[in-house]
Amino acid sequence: MVKVMVPATSANLGPGFDFLGLALDLYNTVSFKPADEWYVTAEGYGAEVLTGRSDLLVCKALQRVFAEIGKELKGGIVHLENHIPPAGGLGTSASAIVGGLAAANRFLGEPLSRDELLALAVEIEGHPDNVAPAVFGGLVGVVKSPSQPYTYLKIPFPSALYVVLAVPKLRVPTVEARNLLPKEVPLTEAVFNLSRTGLLVGACYAGRVDLFRLAMEDALHQNRRAVLIPGFHQVVAAAYQEGALGVALSGSGPTIIAFAPENRQQAVGTGMVSAFNEQGIEAQWLSVAVN
Ligand code: HSE
């Protein structure tokens, strides 16, 4: 049996839609060995709905690695330990996909490189900004390029910033949140986001955490998705009022991610939870380190 850990990830960070993702110090694990049928067990989040299934993303990912090297995988003994809140914008599907790919690859003696795992992960997930940090860790920018399927860059994340997550008791399936977005956007919105994404990446390299608030503004997706998240604007305002330096919808939501100085983590977390509560939404906050 092999066992791998895969981090939660927060995609977009505001303007970097389908480009930026940050791995967090919060993990699911996948244990695996091949068998003639599927025997899936799980503990933690979703244990009751995952146990006994054979149609999970993790199974598909395990099989994909075997197929890639010309082998067949009929089934497997799989155990999942889930610590990442599901359907919350924290990359749980990416963690299942990357966990399955990494576990199969480990079992087979690492025939595939991490770049190859990234390509397979995007093939299954559809967008690259959760799977890339799940594979490589830290803050990653990822671009589909003609020369190779995906080119990525690890970007230094300022050590002065601490991550505070507000996780409401709401479910927002990514596909639903993506369907809210238009196929084309005005040039003004494109320029708004590309200028801020550039500023955000530059601010990370320069350690300019004072630029994060401006650099994390977004015109492409957050306002359109806010209809699925009662209190989104109030929660963002509360986080800034309590001293956050940058706030965004985490991936497609509904989790909201804030970056704060160490001494403001608790105030930002409780402020965001109160703002959700005022809208009648239960929520919890957690502070996690960057992976
Ligand atoms: N970039 C993706 C989106 C991330 O916003 O739809 C989903 O977690």
Coordinates of C-alpha atoms and ligand atoms in Angstrom, one line a residue:
M1 CA 0.0 0.0 0.0
V2 CA 1.3 3.5 -0.8
K3 CA 0.0 6.7 0.9
V4 CA 0.3 10.2 -0.5
M5 CA -0.8 13.6 1.0
V6 CA -2.2 16.3 -1.3
P7 CA -2.8 19.9 -0.2
A8 CA -5.9 22.0 -0.3
T9 CA -5.6 24.8 -2.9
S10 CA -7.1 28.2 -3.3
A11 CA -7.3 29.3 -7.0
N12 CA -7.6 32.7 -8.7
L13 CA -6.6 34.9 -5.7
G14 CA -9.0 37.5 -7.1
P15 CA -7.8 38.5 -10.6
G16 CA -5.7 35.5 -11.6
F17 CA -8.7 33.5 -12.9
D18 CA -7.6 30.0 -14.2
F19 CA -3.9 31.1 -13.7
L20 CA -2.9 31.5 -10.1
G21 CA -3.3 28.9 -7.3
L22 CA -1.9 28.7 -3.7
A23 CA -1.3 25.4 -1.9
L24 CA -2.3 25.4 1.8
D25 CA -1.1 23.4 4.8
L26 CA -4.3 21.4 4.9
Y27 CA -4.3 17.9 3.4
N28 CA -6.3 14.9 2.2
T29 CA -4.5 11.6 1.9
V30 CA -4.9 8.7 -0.6
S31 CA -3.7 5.2 0.2
F32 CA -3.8 2.7 -2.6
K33 CA -2.8 -0.8 -3.8
P34 CA -4.2 -2.5 -6.9
A35 CA -6.9 -5.2 -6.7
D36 CA -9.4 -6.9 -9.0
E37 CA -12.3 -4.7 -7.9
W38 CA -12.7 -1.4 -6.1
Y39 CA -12.8 -1.3 -2.3
V40 CA -13.0 2.3 -1.3
T41 CA -13.2 3.4 2.3
A42 CA -13.0 6.9 3.6
E43 CA -12.8 8.9 6.9
G44 CA -13.4 12.6 7.5
Y45 CA -15.4 14.8 5.2
G46 CA -17.8 12.9 2.9
A47 CA -16.9 9.5 4.4
E48 CA -20.4 8.1 4.2
V49 CA -21.0 9.1 0.6
L50 CA -17.5 8.0 -0.7
T51 CA -17.2 4.6 1.0
G52 CA -18.1 1.7 -1.3
R53 CA -18.0 3.8 -4.5
S54 CA -16.1 3.0 -7.7
D55 CA -17.0 6.0 -9.8
L56 CA -14.8 8.5 -7.9
L57 CA -12.4 11.0 -9.5
V58 CA -9.6 9.3 -7.4
C59 CA -10.3 6.0 -9.1
K60 CA -10.4 7.6 -12.6
A61 CA -7.0 9.3 -11.8
L62 CA -5.4 6.0 -10.5
Q63 CA -6.5 4.3 -13.8
R64 CA -5.3 7.1 -15.9
V65 CA -1.7 6.7 -14.8
F66 CA -1.8 2.9 -15.4
A67 CA -3.3 3.6 -18.9
E68 CA -0.6 6.2 -19.6
I69 CA 2.1 3.5 -19.2
G70 CA 0.1 0.9 -21.1
K71 CA -1.2 -1.1 -18.2
E72 CA -4.8 -1.8 -17.1
L73 CA -6.0 -1.2 -13.5
K74 CA -9.2 -3.1 -12.8
G75 CA -9.7 -1.9 -9.3
G76 CA -7.9 -1.1 -6.1
I77 CA -8.0 -1.0 -2.3
V78 CA -8.3 2.8 -1.6
H79 CA -8.5 4.6 1.7
L80 CA -9.2 8.3 1.8
E81 CA -8.6 10.6 4.8
N82 CA -10.4 13.9 4.1
H83 CA -9.5 17.0 6.0
I84 CA -10.4 19.6 3.3
P85 CA -14.0 20.9 3.5
P86 CA -15.7 19.7 0.3
A87 CA -17.3 21.8 -2.5
G88 CA -15.9 24.9 -0.8
G89 CA -13.5 26.3 -3.2
L90 CA -10.5 24.6 -1.6
G91 CA -9.6 22.3 -4.5
T92 CA -11.1 19.0 -3.2
S93 CA -11.6 17.7 -6.8
A94 CA -8.0 18.6 -7.6
S95 CA -6.8 16.9 -4.4
A96 CA -8.7 13.7 -5.4
I97 CA -7.3 13.8 -9.0
V98 CA -3.7 14.7 -8.0
G99 CA -3.9 12.2 -5.0
G100 CA -5.0 9.4 -7.4
L101 CA -2.3 10.3 -10.0
A102 CA 0.4 10.6 -7.4
A103 CA -0.5 7.4 -5.6
A104 CA -0.6 5.3 -8.8
N105 CA 2.7 6.9 -9.9
R106 CA 4.3 6.1 -6.5
F107 CA 3.0 2.5 -6.6
L108 CA 4.5 2.0 -10.1
G109 CA 7.9 3.4 -9.1
E110 CA 7.5 7.0 -10.4
P111 CA 7.4 6.4 -14.2
L112 CA 5.9 9.8 -14.8
S113 CA 7.5 13.2 -14.0
R114 CA 5.6 15.9 -12.2
D115 CA 5.1 17.8 -15.4
E116 CA 3.5 14.7 -16.9
L117 CA 1.2 14.4 -13.9
L118 CA 0.2 18.0 -14.3
A119 CA -0.8 17.4 -17.9
L120 CA -2.9 14.4 -16.9
A121 CA -4.4 16.3 -13.9
V122 CA -5.5 19.2 -16.1
E123 CA -6.9 16.7 -18.7
I124 CA -9.2 15.4 -15.9
E125 CA -10.0 18.7 -14.1
G126 CA -10.4 21.0 -17.1
H127 CA -8.7 24.0 -15.5
P128 CA -5.1 24.1 -14.3
D129 CA -5.0 26.5 -11.3
N130 CA -5.9 24.1 -8.5
V131 CA -4.0 21.0 -9.8
A132 CA -0.8 22.9 -10.5
P133 CA -0.2 24.0 -6.8
A134 CA -1.5 20.6 -5.6
V135 CA 1.3 19.0 -7.7
F136 CA 4.1 21.5 -7.0
G137 CA 3.2 23.2 -3.7
G138 CA 3.3 26.9 -2.8
L139 CA 2.0 29.7 -5.1
V140 CA 2.0 28.7 -8.8
G141 CA 1.1 30.5 -12.0
V142 CA 0.2 28.1 -14.8
V143 CA -0.2 28.8 -18.5
K144 CA -1.2 26.6 -21.4
S145 CA 1.6 27.0 -24.0
P146 CA 2.0 25.7 -27.5
S147 CA 5.5 24.2 -26.8
Q148 CA 4.4 21.9 -24.0
P149 CA 1.0 21.3 -22.5
Y150 CA 1.4 23.5 -19.4
T151 CA 4.2 25.9 -18.3
Y152 CA 4.2 26.8 -14.7
L153 CA 6.1 29.2 -12.4
K154 CA 6.5 28.9 -8.7
I155 CA 6.1 32.4 -7.2
P156 CA 7.4 33.3 -3.8
F157 CA 4.6 34.0 -1.4
P158 CA 5.3 36.8 1.2
S159 CA 6.0 35.3 4.6
A160 CA 4.4 38.3 6.3
L161 CA 1.0 37.1 5.2
Y162 CA -1.1 34.5 7.0
V163 CA -4.1 32.8 5.4
V164 CA -7.5 33.0 7.0
L165 CA -10.4 31.1 5.5
A166 CA -14.1 31.7 6.1
V167 CA -15.9 28.5 5.1
P168 CA -19.7 28.9 5.0
K169 CA -22.2 26.0 5.2
L170 CA -23.1 26.4 1.5
R171 CA -22.3 24.2 -1.4
V172 CA -21.3 25.8 -4.7
P173 CA -20.5 23.2 -7.4
T174 CA -17.6 24.6 -9.6
V175 CA -19.5 23.8 -12.8
E176 CA -22.5 25.9 -11.6
A177 CA -20.2 28.8 -10.7
R178 CA -18.4 28.5 -14.1
N179 CA -21.7 28.5 -16.0
L180 CA -22.5 31.9 -14.5
L181 CA -19.6 33.4 -16.4
P182 CA -19.9 34.9 -20.0
K183 CA -17.9 33.4 -22.8
E184 CA -16.6 36.8 -23.8
V185 CA -15.8 39.9 -21.7
P186 CA -15.3 43.6 -22.6
L187 CA -11.7 44.8 -23.0
T188 CA -12.1 47.0 -20.0
E189 CA -12.7 44.0 -17.7
A190 CA -9.8 42.1 -19.3
V191 CA -7.4 45.0 -18.8
F192 CA -8.7 45.4 -15.2
N193 CA -7.8 41.9 -14.4
L194 CA -4.5 41.5 -16.3
S195 CA -3.1 44.7 -14.8
R196 CA -4.0 43.5 -11.3
T197 CA -2.7 40.0 -11.9
G198 CA 0.6 41.5 -13.0
L199 CA 0.7 43.7 -10.0
L200 CA -0.1 40.8 -7.7
V201 CA 2.7 38.6 -9.0
G202 CA 5.1 41.6 -8.8
A203 CA 4.0 42.4 -5.3
C204 CA 4.8 38.8 -4.3
Y205 CA 8.3 39.0 -5.7
A206 CA 8.8 42.5 -4.1
G207 CA 7.3 41.5 -0.8
R208 CA 4.9 44.5 -1.2
V209 CA 2.0 43.3 0.9
D210 CA 0.7 46.9 0.9
L211 CA -0.2 46.4 -2.8
F212 CA -2.3 43.3 -2.2
R213 CA -5.6 45.0 -1.7
L214 CA -5.5 46.7 -5.1
A215 CA -3.8 43.8 -6.7
M216 CA -6.5 41.3 -5.6
E217 CA -9.4 43.2 -7.2
D218 CA -11.3 41.3 -9.9
A219 CA -13.8 42.3 -12.5
L220 CA -14.3 38.9 -14.3
H221 CA -15.8 36.4 -11.9
Q222 CA -16.4 37.4 -8.3
N223 CA -19.4 39.8 -8.7
R224 CA -21.0 37.3 -11.1
R225 CA -20.6 34.5 -8.6
A226 CA -21.7 36.5 -5.6
V227 CA -25.3 35.7 -6.4
L228 CA -24.5 32.1 -5.1
I229 CA -22.9 33.4 -1.9
P230 CA -25.2 35.5 0.3
G231 CA -23.1 38.0 2.2
F232 CA -20.1 37.8 -0.1
H233 CA -19.6 41.6 -0.3
Q234 CA -20.2 42.0 3.5
V235 CA -17.7 39.3 4.4
V236 CA -15.0 40.9 2.2
A237 CA -15.7 44.3 3.7
A238 CA -15.6 42.8 7.3
A239 CA -12.2 41.2 6.6
Y240 CA -10.8 44.5 5.4
Q241 CA -12.3 46.3 8.3
E242 CA -10.5 43.9 10.7
G243 CA -7.1 44.4 9.1
A244 CA -6.9 42.0 6.2
L245 CA -4.5 43.0 3.5
G246 CA -6.1 41.1 0.6
V247 CA -9.4 39.2 0.3
A248 CA -10.8 37.1 -2.5
L249 CA -13.3 34.3 -3.3
S250 CA -11.4 31.1 -3.0
G251 CA -11.6 29.4 -6.4
S252 CA -15.2 29.3 -7.4
G253 CA -16.3 29.7 -3.7
P254 CA -18.1 29.8 -1.4
T255 CA -15.0 29.9 0.9
I256 CA -13.5 33.3 1.2
I257 CA -9.7 33.6 1.6
A258 CA -8.1 36.5 3.4
F259 CA -4.4 37.4 3.8
A260 CA -3.7 39.1 7.1
P261 CA -0.7 40.0 9.3
E262 CA -0.1 37.4 12.1
N263 CA -1.7 39.6 14.8
R264 CA -5.0 40.1 12.9
Q265 CA -5.8 36.5 12.0
Q266 CA -8.4 36.0 14.8
A267 CA -10.1 39.3 14.3
V268 CA -10.3 38.8 10.5
G269 CA -11.6 35.2 11.0
T270 CA -14.3 36.1 13.5
G271 CA -15.2 39.2 11.6
M272 CA -15.9 37.2 8.4
V273 CA -17.9 34.6 10.3
S274 CA -20.0 37.3 12.0
A275 CA -20.7 38.9 8.6
F276 CA -21.9 35.5 7.2
N277 CA -24.0 34.9 10.3
E278 CA -25.7 38.3 9.8
Q279 CA -26.9 37.0 6.5
G280 CA -28.2 33.9 8.2
I281 CA -25.4 31.7 7.0
E282 CA -23.4 29.4 9.3
A283 CA -19.7 29.5 8.8
Q284 CA -16.4 28.5 10.5
W285 CA -13.0 30.2 10.1
L286 CA -9.6 28.6 10.1
S287 CA -6.2 29.9 9.9
V288 CA -3.7 27.8 7.9
A289 CA -0.2 28.2 6.8
V290 CA 0.9 28.2 3.1
N291 CA 2.2 24.8 1.9
Ligands
HSE1 N1 -10.3 28.9 -11.8 C1 -11.3 28.0 -11.4 C2 -12.6 28.8 -11.3 C3 -11.0 27.5 -10.0 O1 -12.6 29.9 -10.8 O2 -13.6 28.3 -11.8 C4 -12.1 26.6 -9.4 O3 -11.7 26.2 -8.1

